[in-house]
Amino acid sequence: GQNIDQPTEMTATEGAIVQINCTYQTSGFNGLFWYQQHAGEAPTFLSYNVLDGLEEKGRFSSFLSRSKGYSYLLLKELQMKDSASYLCAVSFITDSWGKLQFGAGTQVVVTP
Amino acid sequence: GAVVSQHPSRVICKSGTSVKIECRSLDFQATTMFWYRQFPKKSLMLMATSNEGSKATYEQGVEKDKFLINHASLTLSTLTVTSAHPEDSSFYICSARDSSGRFLAGNEQFFGPGTRLTVL
């Protein structure tokens, strides 16, 4: 299997920045996804990294270092609606197709 | 584009009955679909990979005779929970990959809204 670790919970105030780290150990690495999930809903896509470096998308940025097995998701200018679980998911190739392995998720709580 | 629907969104059934959940890709063809299960405050766990026209591949520890998967067309996969028990109560989510490879070279999965199953 694949080992994916991310913190359980993080708290930050509105307008602040929060960085969620994700470390992984995997074979057949084929990219890393970040998803946002509100309680009782399906995950929604935030970002995808397959090469090393930073990908920026508005208030959200994601970084990947393949050699270190490390990624982070950066959330800037936090808003109350950003309170959710953030899932790190590694895509890996097995047999003839890719699969996703999810981390346990980081619950971000945004306070006023 | 790339919308996935699931039906039903919520189902309550008695112990011992079977429940069928449908997953449809609405505006794309999906050779491969995935079924996940999520318990409260836990992450998504892959149950099986569903391939159109062939048998599903189940993850270790998932009983294939209990969770029957049928992927009869390029837009529909079904998961049937047979002889459901209270411990099967969970949030079931499907996802689909666009066969054309339009999105992230076919690497992106599009998730359905999920089905909340409660077994009494």
mmCIF file of C-alpha atoms in Angstrom:
data_model
loop_
_atom_site.group_PDB
_atom_site.id
_atom_site.type_symbol
_atom_site.label_atom_id
_atom_site.label_comp_id
_atom_site.label_asym_id
_atom_site.label_seq_id
_atom_site.Cartn_x
_atom_site.Cartn_y
_atom_site.Cartn_z
ATOM 1 C CA GLY A 1 0.000 0.000 0.000
ATOM 2 C CA GLN A 2 0.863 3.658 0.027
ATOM 3 C CA ASN A 3 1.567 5.706 3.172
ATOM 4 C CA ILE A 4 0.105 9.187 3.143
ATOM 5 C CA ASP A 5 0.356 11.444 6.176
ATOM 6 C CA GLN A 6 -1.256 14.800 6.821
ATOM 7 C CA PRO A 7 -2.169 16.603 10.053
ATOM 8 C CA THR A 8 -5.558 15.837 11.551
ATOM 9 C CA GLU A 9 -6.695 19.374 12.230
ATOM 10 C CA MET A 10 -5.601 22.982 11.831
ATOM 11 C CA THR A 11 -7.206 26.172 13.079
ATOM 12 C CA ALA A 12 -6.662 29.633 11.641
ATOM 13 C CA THR A 13 -8.402 32.999 11.677
ATOM 14 C CA GLU A 14 -10.240 34.623 8.824
ATOM 15 C CA GLY A 15 -7.885 36.421 6.445
ATOM 16 C CA ALA A 16 -4.860 34.386 7.523
ATOM 17 C CA ILE A 17 -2.783 31.833 5.608
ATOM 18 C CA VAL A 18 -2.679 28.125 6.365
ATOM 19 C CA GLN A 19 -0.298 25.515 4.963
ATOM 20 C CA ILE A 20 -1.318 21.863 4.998
ATOM 21 C CA ASN A 21 1.565 19.437 4.580
ATOM 22 C CA CYS A 22 1.330 15.984 3.086
ATOM 23 C CA THR A 23 4.056 13.363 2.981
ATOM 24 C CA TYR A 24 3.823 10.143 1.086
ATOM 25 C CA GLN A 25 5.672 6.960 0.305
ATOM 26 C CA THR A 26 4.596 5.350 -2.887
ATOM 27 C CA SER A 27 5.664 3.333 -5.868
ATOM 28 C CA GLY A 28 4.459 4.107 -9.352
ATOM 29 C CA PHE A 29 3.839 7.767 -8.516
ATOM 30 C CA ASN A 30 1.662 9.428 -11.118
ATOM 31 C CA GLY A 31 0.686 12.752 -9.579
ATOM 32 C CA LEU A 32 -0.768 14.254 -6.436
ATOM 33 C CA PHE A 33 -4.200 15.790 -5.975
ATOM 34 C CA TRP A 34 -5.684 18.052 -3.345
ATOM 35 C CA TYR A 35 -9.430 17.956 -2.720
ATOM 36 C CA GLN A 36 -11.758 19.936 -0.498
ATOM 37 C CA GLN A 37 -14.611 18.094 1.163
ATOM 38 C CA HIS A 38 -17.452 19.549 3.193
ATOM 39 C CA ALA A 39 -19.251 17.219 5.567
ATOM 40 C CA GLY A 40 -21.676 14.898 3.786
ATOM 41 C CA GLU A 41 -20.557 15.971 0.335
ATOM 42 C CA ALA A 42 -18.270 14.545 -2.323
ATOM 43 C CA PRO A 43 -14.704 15.862 -2.676
ATOM 44 C CA THR A 44 -14.153 18.758 -5.039
ATOM 45 C CA PHE A 45 -10.951 19.127 -7.024
ATOM 46 C CA LEU A 46 -8.546 21.869 -5.961
ATOM 47 C CA SER A 47 -5.196 21.149 -7.564
ATOM 48 C CA TYR A 48 -2.955 18.641 -9.291
ATOM 49 C CA ASN A 49 0.834 18.391 -9.297
ATOM 50 C CA VAL A 50 2.806 15.890 -11.307
ATOM 51 C CA LEU A 51 6.089 17.802 -11.686
ATOM 52 C CA ASP A 52 8.122 19.472 -8.945
ATOM 53 C CA GLY A 53 7.260 23.030 -8.124
ATOM 54 C CA LEU A 54 4.444 25.345 -7.251
ATOM 55 C CA GLU A 55 1.053 25.526 -8.920
ATOM 56 C CA GLU A 56 -0.959 28.650 -8.144
ATOM 57 C CA LYS A 57 -4.696 28.993 -8.570
ATOM 58 C CA GLY A 58 -6.160 32.104 -7.042
ATOM 59 C CA ARG A 59 -6.169 31.793 -3.252
ATOM 60 C CA PHE A 60 -4.972 28.194 -3.398
ATOM 61 C CA SER A 61 -1.458 27.011 -4.247
ATOM 62 C CA SER A 62 0.044 23.559 -4.170
ATOM 63 C CA PHE A 63 3.672 22.496 -4.097
ATOM 64 C CA LEU A 64 5.305 19.174 -4.874
ATOM 65 C CA SER A 65 8.756 17.711 -4.296
ATOM 66 C CA ARG A 66 8.883 14.207 -5.712
ATOM 67 C CA SER A 67 12.353 13.460 -4.359
ATOM 68 C CA LYS A 68 11.181 14.251 -0.834
ATOM 69 C CA GLY A 69 7.732 12.686 -1.153
ATOM 70 C CA TYR A 70 6.272 15.958 0.032
ATOM 71 C CA SER A 71 3.492 18.312 -0.946
ATOM 72 C CA TYR A 72 1.698 21.205 0.645
ATOM 73 C CA LEU A 73 -1.514 23.089 0.010
ATOM 74 C CA LEU A 74 -1.455 26.781 0.799
ATOM 75 C CA LEU A 75 -4.709 28.580 1.488
ATOM 76 C CA LYS A 76 -4.459 32.372 1.503
ATOM 77 C CA GLU A 77 -6.907 35.046 2.652
ATOM 78 C CA LEU A 78 -8.923 32.468 4.524
ATOM 79 C CA GLN A 79 -12.689 32.785 4.446
ATOM 80 C CA MET A 80 -15.237 31.153 6.738
ATOM 81 C CA LYS A 81 -16.437 28.993 3.838
ATOM 82 C CA ASP A 82 -12.956 27.454 3.667
ATOM 83 C CA SER A 83 -13.746 25.483 6.820
ATOM 84 C CA ALA A 84 -13.691 21.927 5.471
ATOM 85 C CA SER A 85 -11.620 18.786 5.265
ATOM 86 C CA TYR A 86 -8.700 18.884 2.830
ATOM 87 C CA LEU A 87 -7.640 15.595 1.328
ATOM 88 C CA CYS A 88 -4.240 14.802 -0.118
ATOM 89 C CA ALA A 89 -4.497 12.006 -2.679
ATOM 90 C CA VAL A 90 -1.678 10.275 -4.496
ATOM 91 C CA SER A 91 -2.242 8.820 -7.932
ATOM 92 C CA PHE A 92 -0.186 5.726 -8.579
ATOM 93 C CA ILE A 93 0.023 3.283 -11.429
ATOM 94 C CA THR A 94 -0.785 -0.320 -10.767
ATOM 95 C CA ASP A 95 -1.538 -2.963 -13.357
ATOM 96 C CA SER A 96 -2.777 -1.028 -16.342
ATOM 97 C CA TRP A 97 -4.505 1.940 -14.744
ATOM 98 C CA GLY A 98 -3.963 4.583 -12.112
ATOM 99 C CA LYS A 99 -5.616 4.604 -8.708
ATOM 100 C CA LEU A 100 -5.976 7.219 -6.014
ATOM 101 C CA GLN A 101 -4.926 6.683 -2.425
ATOM 102 C CA PHE A 102 -6.289 9.276 -0.028
ATOM 103 C CA GLY A 103 -4.774 10.628 3.141
ATOM 104 C CA ALA A 104 -6.968 10.799 6.225
ATOM 105 C CA GLY A 105 -7.745 14.453 5.597
ATOM 106 C CA THR A 106 -6.977 17.659 7.469
ATOM 107 C CA GLN A 107 -9.906 19.425 9.074
ATOM 108 C CA VAL A 108 -9.388 23.175 8.732
ATOM 109 C CA VAL A 109 -11.369 25.335 11.105
ATOM 110 C CA VAL A 110 -11.558 29.024 10.237
ATOM 111 C CA THR A 111 -12.465 31.285 13.140
ATOM 112 C CA PRO A 112 -13.699 34.892 12.979
ATOM 113 C CA GLY B 1 -18.420 19.140 -18.572
ATOM 114 C CA ALA B 2 -17.374 16.019 -16.640
ATOM 115 C CA VAL B 3 -20.402 15.602 -14.397
ATOM 116 C CA VAL B 4 -21.081 12.423 -12.457
ATOM 117 C CA SER B 5 -24.413 11.628 -10.852
ATOM 118 C CA GLN B 6 -25.305 9.077 -8.217
ATOM 119 C CA HIS B 7 -28.673 7.645 -7.325
ATOM 120 C CA PRO B 8 -30.103 7.451 -4.764
ATOM 121 C CA SER B 9 -28.550 10.196 -2.661
ATOM 122 C CA ARG B 10 -29.869 8.652 0.520
ATOM 123 C CA VAL B 11 -31.287 5.226 1.328
ATOM 124 C CA ILE B 12 -32.487 3.545 4.487
ATOM 125 C CA CYS B 13 -33.048 -0.195 4.426
ATOM 126 C CA LYS B 14 -33.645 -3.114 6.741
ATOM 127 C CA SER B 15 -30.911 -5.536 7.648
ATOM 128 C CA GLY B 16 -30.717 -8.421 5.184
ATOM 129 C CA THR B 17 -31.992 -6.540 2.164
ATOM 130 C CA SER B 18 -29.986 -5.548 -0.919
ATOM 131 C CA VAL B 19 -29.416 -2.023 -2.108
ATOM 132 C CA LYS B 20 -28.359 -0.884 -5.562
ATOM 133 C CA ILE B 21 -26.504 2.379 -6.142
ATOM 134 C CA GLU B 22 -26.086 3.819 -9.627
ATOM 135 C CA CYS B 23 -23.217 5.955 -10.850
ATOM 136 C CA ARG B 24 -23.538 7.740 -14.181
ATOM 137 C CA SER B 25 -21.174 9.904 -16.189
ATOM 138 C CA LEU B 26 -23.519 12.443 -17.739
ATOM 139 C CA ASP B 27 -21.448 14.130 -20.434
ATOM 140 C CA PHE B 28 -18.500 11.859 -21.031
ATOM 141 C CA GLN B 29 -17.650 8.224 -21.489
ATOM 142 C CA ALA B 30 -15.945 6.414 -18.660
ATOM 143 C CA THR B 31 -14.165 3.154 -19.294
ATOM 144 C CA THR B 32 -13.101 3.131 -15.681
ATOM 145 C CA MET B 33 -15.115 4.030 -12.608
ATOM 146 C CA PHE B 34 -14.203 3.690 -8.948
ATOM 147 C CA TRP B 35 -16.220 2.962 -5.832
ATOM 148 C CA TYR B 36 -15.192 4.398 -2.471
ATOM 149 C CA ARG B 37 -16.557 4.120 1.033
ATOM 150 C CA GLN B 38 -16.188 6.754 3.709
ATOM 151 C CA PHE B 39 -16.986 6.320 7.391
ATOM 152 C CA PRO B 40 -17.644 9.398 9.557
ATOM 153 C CA LYS B 41 -14.584 11.608 9.963
ATOM 154 C CA LYS B 42 -12.477 9.137 8.009
ATOM 155 C CA SER B 43 -10.980 9.362 4.560
ATOM 156 C CA LEU B 44 -12.176 7.771 1.359
ATOM 157 C CA MET B 45 -11.227 4.128 1.030
ATOM 158 C CA LEU B 46 -11.151 2.607 -2.425
ATOM 159 C CA MET B 47 -13.330 -0.478 -2.579
ATOM 160 C CA ALA B 48 -13.030 -1.500 -6.197
ATOM 161 C CA THR B 49 -12.203 -0.439 -9.725
ATOM 162 C CA SER B 50 -14.979 -0.969 -12.225
ATOM 163 C CA ASN B 51 -14.060 -1.519 -15.870
ATOM 164 C CA GLU B 52 -16.581 -1.459 -18.678
ATOM 165 C CA GLY B 53 -17.108 -4.891 -20.134
ATOM 166 C CA SER B 54 -14.943 -6.778 -17.663
ATOM 167 C CA LYS B 55 -14.913 -7.857 -14.050
ATOM 168 C CA ALA B 56 -14.284 -5.344 -11.314
ATOM 169 C CA THR B 57 -11.033 -5.393 -9.388
ATOM 170 C CA TYR B 58 -11.549 -5.377 -5.640
ATOM 171 C CA GLU B 59 -9.193 -3.984 -3.024
ATOM 172 C CA GLN B 60 -7.867 -6.253 -0.335
ATOM 173 C CA GLY B 61 -10.432 -6.957 2.358
ATOM 174 C CA VAL B 62 -13.462 -6.051 0.237
ATOM 175 C CA GLU B 63 -15.823 -8.981 -0.313
ATOM 176 C CA LYS B 64 -16.704 -9.210 -3.977
ATOM 177 C CA ASP B 65 -19.740 -11.388 -3.293
ATOM 178 C CA LYS B 66 -21.137 -8.793 -0.932
ATOM 179 C CA PHE B 67 -20.424 -5.728 -3.043
ATOM 180 C CA LEU B 68 -21.465 -6.594 -6.577
ATOM 181 C CA ILE B 69 -20.281 -4.227 -9.282
ATOM 182 C CA ASN B 70 -21.599 -4.087 -12.815
ATOM 183 C CA HIS B 71 -20.235 -1.726 -15.456
ATOM 184 C CA ALA B 72 -22.483 -2.558 -18.380
ATOM 185 C CA SER B 73 -21.990 0.601 -20.416
ATOM 186 C CA LEU B 74 -19.526 3.444 -20.832
ATOM 187 C CA THR B 75 -21.719 5.741 -18.738
ATOM 188 C CA LEU B 76 -23.093 3.525 -15.992
ATOM 189 C CA SER B 77 -21.687 1.491 -13.135
ATOM 190 C CA THR B 78 -23.775 -0.013 -10.355
ATOM 191 C CA LEU B 79 -22.828 -1.149 -6.863
ATOM 192 C CA THR B 80 -25.159 -3.587 -5.130
ATOM 193 C CA VAL B 81 -24.719 -4.106 -1.408
ATOM 194 C CA THR B 82 -26.151 -7.567 -0.841
ATOM 195 C CA SER B 83 -27.616 -8.710 2.475
ATOM 196 C CA ALA B 84 -26.810 -5.362 4.040
ATOM 197 C CA HIS B 85 -26.035 -5.141 7.747
ATOM 198 C CA PRO B 86 -25.732 -2.141 10.057
ATOM 199 C CA GLU B 87 -21.945 -2.181 9.736
ATOM 200 C CA ASP B 88 -22.383 -1.487 6.008
ATOM 201 C CA SER B 89 -23.907 1.885 6.858
ATOM 202 C CA SER B 90 -21.593 4.418 5.277
ATOM 203 C CA PHE B 91 -21.190 7.119 2.657
ATOM 204 C CA TYR B 92 -20.557 5.519 -0.734
ATOM 205 C CA ILE B 93 -18.959 7.671 -3.428
ATOM 206 C CA CYS B 94 -18.236 6.810 -7.025
ATOM 207 C CA SER B 95 -15.862 8.498 -9.421
ATOM 208 C CA ALA B 96 -15.238 8.237 -13.123
ATOM 209 C CA ARG B 97 -12.354 8.913 -15.458
ATOM 210 C CA ASP B 98 -12.930 10.424 -18.890
ATOM 211 C CA SER B 99 -11.841 7.815 -21.429
ATOM 212 C CA SER B 100 -10.857 10.454 -23.962
ATOM 213 C CA GLY B 101 -8.051 11.652 -21.718
ATOM 214 C CA ARG B 102 -9.166 15.278 -21.980
ATOM 215 C CA PHE B 103 -8.572 15.996 -18.310
ATOM 216 C CA LEU B 104 -5.039 15.757 -16.958
ATOM 217 C CA ALA B 105 -4.230 13.088 -19.543
ATOM 218 C CA GLY B 106 -6.995 10.910 -18.157
ATOM 219 C CA ASN B 107 -5.621 11.050 -14.647
ATOM 220 C CA GLU B 108 -8.407 13.113 -13.125
ATOM 221 C CA GLN B 109 -11.335 11.426 -11.435
ATOM 222 C CA PHE B 110 -14.721 13.140 -11.251
ATOM 223 C CA PHE B 111 -16.717 12.358 -8.158
ATOM 224 C CA GLY B 112 -20.401 11.756 -7.791
ATOM 225 C CA PRO B 113 -22.312 13.469 -4.954
ATOM 226 C CA GLY B 114 -22.329 10.320 -2.836
ATOM 227 C CA THR B 115 -24.984 7.992 -1.405
ATOM 228 C CA ARG B 116 -25.681 7.853 2.314
ATOM 229 C CA LEU B 117 -26.661 4.271 3.212
ATOM 230 C CA THR B 118 -28.239 3.537 6.576
ATOM 231 C CA VAL B 119 -28.990 -0.071 7.448
ATOM 232 C CA LEU B 120 -31.366 -0.566 10.355
#
